[in-house]
Tab-separated table of C-alpha atoms in Angstrom:
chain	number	residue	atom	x	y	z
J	1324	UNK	CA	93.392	103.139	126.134
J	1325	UNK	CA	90.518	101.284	125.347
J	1326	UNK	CA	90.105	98.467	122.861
J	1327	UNK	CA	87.669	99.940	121.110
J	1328	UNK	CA	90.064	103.147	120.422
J	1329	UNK	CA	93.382	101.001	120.594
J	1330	UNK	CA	95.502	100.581	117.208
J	1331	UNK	CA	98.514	98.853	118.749
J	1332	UNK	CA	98.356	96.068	116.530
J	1333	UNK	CA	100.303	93.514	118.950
J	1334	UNK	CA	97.998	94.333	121.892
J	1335	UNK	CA	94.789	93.807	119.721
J	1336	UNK	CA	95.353	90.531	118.134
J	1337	UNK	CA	96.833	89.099	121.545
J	1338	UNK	CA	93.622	90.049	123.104
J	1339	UNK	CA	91.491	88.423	119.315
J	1340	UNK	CA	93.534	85.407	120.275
J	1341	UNK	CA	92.192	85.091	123.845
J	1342	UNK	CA	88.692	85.578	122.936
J	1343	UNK	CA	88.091	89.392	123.200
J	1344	UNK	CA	84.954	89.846	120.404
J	1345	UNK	CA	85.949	93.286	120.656
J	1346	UNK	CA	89.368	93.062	119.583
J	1347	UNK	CA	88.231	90.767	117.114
J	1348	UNK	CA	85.951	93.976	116.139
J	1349	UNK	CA	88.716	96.325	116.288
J	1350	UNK	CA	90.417	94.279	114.216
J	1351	UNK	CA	88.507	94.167	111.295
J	1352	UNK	CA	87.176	97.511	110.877
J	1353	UNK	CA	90.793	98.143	110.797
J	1354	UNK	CA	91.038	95.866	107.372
J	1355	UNK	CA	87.637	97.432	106.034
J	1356	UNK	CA	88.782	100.924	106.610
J	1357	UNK	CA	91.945	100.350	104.791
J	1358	UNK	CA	93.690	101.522	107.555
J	1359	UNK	CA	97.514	102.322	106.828
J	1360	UNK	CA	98.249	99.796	110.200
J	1361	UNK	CA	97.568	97.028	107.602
J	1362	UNK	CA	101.184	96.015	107.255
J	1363	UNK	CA	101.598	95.717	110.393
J	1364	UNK	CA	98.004	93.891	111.336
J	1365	UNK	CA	99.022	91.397	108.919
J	1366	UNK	CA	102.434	90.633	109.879
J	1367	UNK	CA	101.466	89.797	113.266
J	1368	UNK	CA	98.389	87.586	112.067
J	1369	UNK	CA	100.906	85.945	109.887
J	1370	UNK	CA	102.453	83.243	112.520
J	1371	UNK	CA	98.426	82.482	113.479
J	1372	UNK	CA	97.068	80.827	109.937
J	1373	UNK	CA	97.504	79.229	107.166
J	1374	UNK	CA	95.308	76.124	108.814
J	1375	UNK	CA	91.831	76.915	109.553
J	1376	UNK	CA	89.086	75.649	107.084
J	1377	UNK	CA	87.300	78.564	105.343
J	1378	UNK	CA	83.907	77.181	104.254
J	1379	UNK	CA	82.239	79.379	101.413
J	1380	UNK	CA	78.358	79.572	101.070
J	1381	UNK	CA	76.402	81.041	98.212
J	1382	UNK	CA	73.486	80.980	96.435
J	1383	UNK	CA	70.473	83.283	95.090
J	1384	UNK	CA	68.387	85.381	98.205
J	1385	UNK	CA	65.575	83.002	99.266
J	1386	UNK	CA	67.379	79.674	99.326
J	1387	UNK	CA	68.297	79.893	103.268
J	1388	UNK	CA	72.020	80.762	103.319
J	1389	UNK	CA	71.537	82.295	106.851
J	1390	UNK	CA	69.415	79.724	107.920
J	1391	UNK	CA	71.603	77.002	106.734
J	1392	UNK	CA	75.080	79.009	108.532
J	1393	UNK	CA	73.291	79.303	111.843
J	1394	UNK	CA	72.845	75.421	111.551
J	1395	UNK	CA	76.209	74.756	110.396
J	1396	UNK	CA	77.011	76.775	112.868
J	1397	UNK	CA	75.759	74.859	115.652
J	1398	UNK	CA	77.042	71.304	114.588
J	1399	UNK	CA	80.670	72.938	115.030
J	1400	UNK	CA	79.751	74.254	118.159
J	1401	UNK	CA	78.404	70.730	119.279
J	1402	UNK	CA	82.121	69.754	117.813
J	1403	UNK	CA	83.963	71.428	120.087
J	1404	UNK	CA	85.728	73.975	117.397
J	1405	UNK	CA	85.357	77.922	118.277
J	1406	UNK	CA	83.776	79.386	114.641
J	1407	UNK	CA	83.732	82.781	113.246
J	1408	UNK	CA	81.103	83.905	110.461
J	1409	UNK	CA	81.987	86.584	107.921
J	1410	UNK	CA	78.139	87.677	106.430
J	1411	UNK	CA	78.394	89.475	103.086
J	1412	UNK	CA	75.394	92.143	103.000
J	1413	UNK	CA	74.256	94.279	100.459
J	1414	UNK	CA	74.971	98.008	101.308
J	1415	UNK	CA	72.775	100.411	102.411
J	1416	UNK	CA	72.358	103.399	99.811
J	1417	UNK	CA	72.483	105.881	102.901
J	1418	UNK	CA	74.719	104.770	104.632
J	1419	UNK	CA	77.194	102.012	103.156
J	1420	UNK	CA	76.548	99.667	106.264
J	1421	UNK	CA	75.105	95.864	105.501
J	1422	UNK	CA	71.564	96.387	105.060
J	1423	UNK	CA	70.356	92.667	106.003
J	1424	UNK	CA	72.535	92.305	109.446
J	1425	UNK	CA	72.788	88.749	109.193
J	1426	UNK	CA	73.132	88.627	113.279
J	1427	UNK	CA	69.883	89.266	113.766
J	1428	UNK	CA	69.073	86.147	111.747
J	1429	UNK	CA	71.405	83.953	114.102
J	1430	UNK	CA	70.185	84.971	117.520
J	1431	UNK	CA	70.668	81.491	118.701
J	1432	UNK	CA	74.644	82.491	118.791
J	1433	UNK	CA	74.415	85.909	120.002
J	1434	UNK	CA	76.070	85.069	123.560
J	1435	UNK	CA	78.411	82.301	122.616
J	1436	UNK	CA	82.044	83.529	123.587
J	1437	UNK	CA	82.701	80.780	120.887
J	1438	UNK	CA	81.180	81.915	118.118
J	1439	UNK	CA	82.074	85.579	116.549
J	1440	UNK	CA	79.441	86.462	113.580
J	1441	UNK	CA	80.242	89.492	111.331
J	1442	UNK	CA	77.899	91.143	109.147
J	1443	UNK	CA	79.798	93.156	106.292
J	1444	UNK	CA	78.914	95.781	103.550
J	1445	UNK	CA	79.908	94.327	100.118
J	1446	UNK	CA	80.100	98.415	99.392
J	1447	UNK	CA	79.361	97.935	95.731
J	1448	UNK	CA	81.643	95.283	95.248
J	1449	UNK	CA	80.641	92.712	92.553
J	1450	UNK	CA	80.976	88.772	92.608
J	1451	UNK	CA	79.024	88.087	96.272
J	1452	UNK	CA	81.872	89.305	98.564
J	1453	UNK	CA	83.738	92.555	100.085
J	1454	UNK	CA	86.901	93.723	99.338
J	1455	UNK	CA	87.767	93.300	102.295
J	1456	UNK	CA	86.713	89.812	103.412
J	1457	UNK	CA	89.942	87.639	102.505
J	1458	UNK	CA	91.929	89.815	105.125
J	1459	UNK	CA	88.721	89.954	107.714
J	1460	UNK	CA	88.631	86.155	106.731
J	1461	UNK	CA	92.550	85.886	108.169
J	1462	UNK	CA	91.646	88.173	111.094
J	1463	UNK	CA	89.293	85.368	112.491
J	1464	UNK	CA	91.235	82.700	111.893
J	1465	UNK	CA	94.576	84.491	113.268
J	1466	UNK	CA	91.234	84.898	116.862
J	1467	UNK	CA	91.256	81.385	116.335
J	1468	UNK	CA	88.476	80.421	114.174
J	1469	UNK	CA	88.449	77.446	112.574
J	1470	UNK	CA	86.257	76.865	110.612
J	1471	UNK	CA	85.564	80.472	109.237
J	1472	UNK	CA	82.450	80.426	107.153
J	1473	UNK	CA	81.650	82.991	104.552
J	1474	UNK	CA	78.229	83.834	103.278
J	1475	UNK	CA	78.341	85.433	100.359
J	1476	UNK	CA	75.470	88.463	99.483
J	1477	UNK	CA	73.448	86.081	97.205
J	1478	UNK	CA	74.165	87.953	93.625
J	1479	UNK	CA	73.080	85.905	91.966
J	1480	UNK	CA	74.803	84.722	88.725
J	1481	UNK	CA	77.665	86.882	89.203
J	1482	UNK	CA	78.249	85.029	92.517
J	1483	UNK	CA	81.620	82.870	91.342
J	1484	UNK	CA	84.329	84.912	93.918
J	1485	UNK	CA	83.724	82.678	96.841
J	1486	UNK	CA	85.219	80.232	95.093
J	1487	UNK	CA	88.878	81.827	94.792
J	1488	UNK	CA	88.697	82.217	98.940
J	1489	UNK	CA	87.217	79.167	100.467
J	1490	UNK	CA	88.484	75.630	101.021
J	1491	UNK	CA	84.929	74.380	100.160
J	1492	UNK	CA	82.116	76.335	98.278
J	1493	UNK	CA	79.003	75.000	99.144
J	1494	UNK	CA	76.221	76.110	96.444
J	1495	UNK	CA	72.457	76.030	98.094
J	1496	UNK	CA	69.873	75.596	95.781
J	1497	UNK	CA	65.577	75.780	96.441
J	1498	UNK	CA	62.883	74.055	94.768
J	1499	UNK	CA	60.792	76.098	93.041
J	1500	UNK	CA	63.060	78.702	92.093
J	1501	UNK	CA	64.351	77.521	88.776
J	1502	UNK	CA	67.828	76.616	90.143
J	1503	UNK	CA	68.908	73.799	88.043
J	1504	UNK	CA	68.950	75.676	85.131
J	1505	UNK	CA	70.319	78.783	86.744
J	1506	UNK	CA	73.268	76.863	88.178
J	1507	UNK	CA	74.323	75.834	84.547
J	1508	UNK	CA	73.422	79.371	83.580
J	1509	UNK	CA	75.704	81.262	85.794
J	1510	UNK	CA	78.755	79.115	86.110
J	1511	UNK	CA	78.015	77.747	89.721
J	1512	UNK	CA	77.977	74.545	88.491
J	1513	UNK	CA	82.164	74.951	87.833
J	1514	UNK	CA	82.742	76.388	91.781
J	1515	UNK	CA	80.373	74.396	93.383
J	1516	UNK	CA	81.965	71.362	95.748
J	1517	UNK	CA	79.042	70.480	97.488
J	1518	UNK	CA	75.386	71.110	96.100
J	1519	UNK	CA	72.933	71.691	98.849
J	1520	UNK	CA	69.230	71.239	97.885
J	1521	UNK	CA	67.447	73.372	100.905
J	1522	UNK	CA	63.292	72.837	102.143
J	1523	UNK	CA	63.702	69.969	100.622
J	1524	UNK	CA	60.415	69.332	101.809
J	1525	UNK	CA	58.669	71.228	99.503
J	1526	UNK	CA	57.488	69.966	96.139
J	1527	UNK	CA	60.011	69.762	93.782
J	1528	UNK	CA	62.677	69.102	95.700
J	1529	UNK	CA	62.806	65.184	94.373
J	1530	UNK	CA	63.700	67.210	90.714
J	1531	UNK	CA	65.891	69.946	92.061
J	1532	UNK	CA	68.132	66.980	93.364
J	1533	UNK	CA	67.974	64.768	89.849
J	1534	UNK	CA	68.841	67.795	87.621
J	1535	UNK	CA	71.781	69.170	89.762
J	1536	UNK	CA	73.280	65.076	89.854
J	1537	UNK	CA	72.152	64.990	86.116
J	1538	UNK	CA	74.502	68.267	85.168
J	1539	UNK	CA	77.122	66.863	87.097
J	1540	UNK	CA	76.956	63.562	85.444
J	1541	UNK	CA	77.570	65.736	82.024
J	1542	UNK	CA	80.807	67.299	83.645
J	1543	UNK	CA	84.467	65.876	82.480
J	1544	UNK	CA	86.701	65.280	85.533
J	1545	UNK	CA	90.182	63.618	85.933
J	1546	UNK	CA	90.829	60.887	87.870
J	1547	UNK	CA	90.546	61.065	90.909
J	1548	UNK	CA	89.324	64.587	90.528
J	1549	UNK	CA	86.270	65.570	93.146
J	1550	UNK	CA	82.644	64.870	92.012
J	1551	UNK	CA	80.189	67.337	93.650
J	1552	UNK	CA	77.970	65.854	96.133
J	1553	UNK	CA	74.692	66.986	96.121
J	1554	UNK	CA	73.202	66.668	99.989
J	1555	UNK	CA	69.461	67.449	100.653
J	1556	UNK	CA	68.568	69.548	103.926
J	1557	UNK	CA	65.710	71.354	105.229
J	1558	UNK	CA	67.745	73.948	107.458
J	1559	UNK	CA	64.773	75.630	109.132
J	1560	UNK	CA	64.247	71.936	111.001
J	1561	UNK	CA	67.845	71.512	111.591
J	1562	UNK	CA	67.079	68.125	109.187
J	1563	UNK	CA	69.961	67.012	107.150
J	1564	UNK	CA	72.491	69.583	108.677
J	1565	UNK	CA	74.715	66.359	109.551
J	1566	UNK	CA	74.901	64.942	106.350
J	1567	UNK	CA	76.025	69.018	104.863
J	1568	UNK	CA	79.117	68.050	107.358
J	1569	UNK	CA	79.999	65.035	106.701
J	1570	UNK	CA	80.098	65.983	103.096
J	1571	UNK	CA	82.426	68.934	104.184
J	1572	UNK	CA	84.939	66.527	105.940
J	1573	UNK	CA	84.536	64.240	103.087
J	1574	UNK	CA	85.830	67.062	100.758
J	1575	UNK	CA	88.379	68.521	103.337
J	1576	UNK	CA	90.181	64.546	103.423
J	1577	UNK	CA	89.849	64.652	99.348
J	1578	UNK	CA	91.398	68.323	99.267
J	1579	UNK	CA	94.155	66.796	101.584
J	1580	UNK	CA	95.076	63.344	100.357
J	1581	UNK	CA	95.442	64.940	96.664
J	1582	UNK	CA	97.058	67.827	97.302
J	1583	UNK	CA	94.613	70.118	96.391
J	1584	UNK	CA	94.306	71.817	99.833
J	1585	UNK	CA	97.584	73.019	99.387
J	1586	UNK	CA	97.335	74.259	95.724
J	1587	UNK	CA	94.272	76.437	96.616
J	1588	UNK	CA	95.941	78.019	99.327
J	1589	UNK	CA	98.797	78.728	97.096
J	1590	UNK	CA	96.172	79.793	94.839
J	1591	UNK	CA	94.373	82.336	97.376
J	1592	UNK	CA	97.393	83.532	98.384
J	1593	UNK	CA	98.661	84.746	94.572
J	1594	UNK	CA	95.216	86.463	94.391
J	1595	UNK	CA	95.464	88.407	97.802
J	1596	UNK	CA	99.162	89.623	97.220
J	1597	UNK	CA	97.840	90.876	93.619
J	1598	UNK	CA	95.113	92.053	95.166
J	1599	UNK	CA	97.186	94.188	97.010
J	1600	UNK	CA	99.824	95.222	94.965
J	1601	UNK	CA	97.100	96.842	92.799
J	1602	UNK	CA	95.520	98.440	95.451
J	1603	UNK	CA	98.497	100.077	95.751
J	1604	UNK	CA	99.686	100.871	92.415
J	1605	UNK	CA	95.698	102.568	92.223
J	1606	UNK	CA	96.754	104.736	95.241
J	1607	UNK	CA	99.708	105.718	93.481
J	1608	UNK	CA	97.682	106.289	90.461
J	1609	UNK	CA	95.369	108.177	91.748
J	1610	UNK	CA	98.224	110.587	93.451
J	1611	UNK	CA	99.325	111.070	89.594
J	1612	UNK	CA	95.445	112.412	88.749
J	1613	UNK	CA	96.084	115.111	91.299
J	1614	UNK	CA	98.836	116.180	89.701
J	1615	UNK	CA	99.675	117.441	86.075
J	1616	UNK	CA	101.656	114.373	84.484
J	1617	UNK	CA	98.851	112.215	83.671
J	1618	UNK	CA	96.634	115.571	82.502
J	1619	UNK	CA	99.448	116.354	80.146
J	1620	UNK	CA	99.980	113.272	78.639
J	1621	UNK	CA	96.213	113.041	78.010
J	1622	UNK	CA	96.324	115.709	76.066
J	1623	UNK	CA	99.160	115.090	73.978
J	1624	UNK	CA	96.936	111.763	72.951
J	1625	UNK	CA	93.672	113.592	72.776
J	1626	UNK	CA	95.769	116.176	70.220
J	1627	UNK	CA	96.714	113.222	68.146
J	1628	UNK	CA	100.837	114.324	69.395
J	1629	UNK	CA	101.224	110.721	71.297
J	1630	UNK	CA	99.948	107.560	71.037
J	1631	UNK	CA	98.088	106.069	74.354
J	1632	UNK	CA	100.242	103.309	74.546
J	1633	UNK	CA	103.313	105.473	74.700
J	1634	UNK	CA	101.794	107.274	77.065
J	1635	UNK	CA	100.744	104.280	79.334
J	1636	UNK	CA	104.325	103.697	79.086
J	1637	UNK	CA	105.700	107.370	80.206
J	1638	UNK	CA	102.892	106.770	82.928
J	1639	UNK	CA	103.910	103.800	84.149
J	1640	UNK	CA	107.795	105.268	83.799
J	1641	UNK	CA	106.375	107.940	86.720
J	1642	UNK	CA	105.031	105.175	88.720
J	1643	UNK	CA	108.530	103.352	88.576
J	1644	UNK	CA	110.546	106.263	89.604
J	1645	UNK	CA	108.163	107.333	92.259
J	1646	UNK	CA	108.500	103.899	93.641
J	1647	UNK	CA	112.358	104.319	93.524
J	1648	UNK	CA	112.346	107.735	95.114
J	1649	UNK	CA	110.197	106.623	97.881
């Protein structure tokens, strides 16, 4: 049986973990198909993370996110550390596949058994990220990835999610594109840990920088409590790509030596066990629709017989017994 066809979960992620890309593949078209091996996939990624540094990217389209992760990319490389990229495209209309195909933008990686670079649909799903990316996220790092950097579909103001998966969010800004006042508009100012002012070689740039330090000068922080750094780059040139680093190690030692590391973690892994708890209770929903309980009570309420929030409650009383009986 081939990889490519294989869904023995223990024979897949033994073959991620010694550098098979296409186990790695495998692996997560498993999580974005939903696949009912899930369980399973993620109890035997389980003992493999929990350590690797996930390193969020966003920003609005036209700032250089791609450019900027291929760079990144290549100081880690230089580093020694094996790095896997999770790129969050919009979705095709035809077909639900990522439209952009952020590999073709990092060609300079495209034969590097260390480097595994995964463009995914967002498939309609809001705040700059797939549904699936936290669990495609672990799949890397259970390969072996570490770091594990996500690039987010560039949404826009809507673009805050990142924030509840990475370690560090890096925020990339342009000159000339109004981003000061956009990143107090939308909210980025509150995720962002590390500002990045891209072509900062363009005009501009010099007031891009002093109105993203300005806003964070009007922020309220505890002590002791991180201050965004704002770094300058010009990612095209590969100029300034050390300094984006060093100001990620400088906020990985700050998560540590606080404690914060450890309460985001804690914090990412609440979401992704709600996450999927509601998936589930959605499927079981949804197997109620098909049936005649939930078309019954809706017309008891719709008669003006029941209130809805007695019938939420008989509802949910269907739910609870199914998940009894099962």
């Amino acid at each position: 049986m081939t990889v490519r066809r294989s869904r023995d979960v223990s024979s897949l992620v033994e073959s991620a973990r010694d550098g098979d890309p296409r186990a790695v593949a495998r692996l997560i078209t498993l999580v974005e198909d939903g696949d009912e091996v899930l369980p399973r996939l993620a109890a035997a990624l389980a003992p493999h993370t929990g350590d690797a540094r996930v390193i969020g990217l966003t920003g609005a389209p036209g700032v250089g996110k791609s450019t900027t992760t291929n760079e990144l990319v290549r100081a880690f490389r230089k580093a020694g550390r094996r790095v896997g990229v999770l790129a969050v495209d919009p979705s095709s209309p035809f077909t639900g596949g990522a439209i952009l195909g952020d590999r073709v933008r990092m060609q300079d990686h495209a034969t590097d058994p260390g480097v595994y670079i995964r463009s995914m649909s967002s498939r309609g799903h809001l705040g700059g990220l797939s549904a699936a990316t936290p669990q495609a996220a672990r799949v890397l790092e259970g390969a072996g990835c570490d770091p594990v950097v996500v690039e987010t579909v560039g949404v826009g103001q809507a673009e805050v999610e990142i924030a509840g998966l990475a370690d560090t969010t890096l925020v990339l800004l342009a000159p000339g594109m109004g981003d000061a006042i956009q990143a107090a508009k939308a909210g980025v100012l509150e995720i962002a840990d590390i500002f990045v002012v891209n072509k900062a070689d363009r005009d501009g740039a010099d007031a891009t920088y002093r109105d993203i330090q300005g806003m964070i000068g009007l922020g309220e922080r505890a002590p002791g409590q991180w201050r965004p750094r704002v770094v300058r780059c010009v990612a095209a040139r590969a100029e300034g790509i050390d300094d984006v680093v060093a100001a990620i190690d400088e906020h990985r030692e700050h998560l540590e030596r606080s404690g914060e590391l450890r309460r985001r973690r804690e914090r990412r892994a609440a979401a992704e066990v709600e996450a999927i708890a509601l998936g589930t209770l959605r499927a079981r929903m949804k197997d109620l629709r098909s049936g005649t309980e939930l078309h019954s009570l809706a017309t008891e309420v719709a008669h003006g017989r029941l209130d809805p929030y007695a019938a939420a409650a008989a509802l949910l009383a269907q739910l609870d017994a199914g998940g009894r009986s099962g």
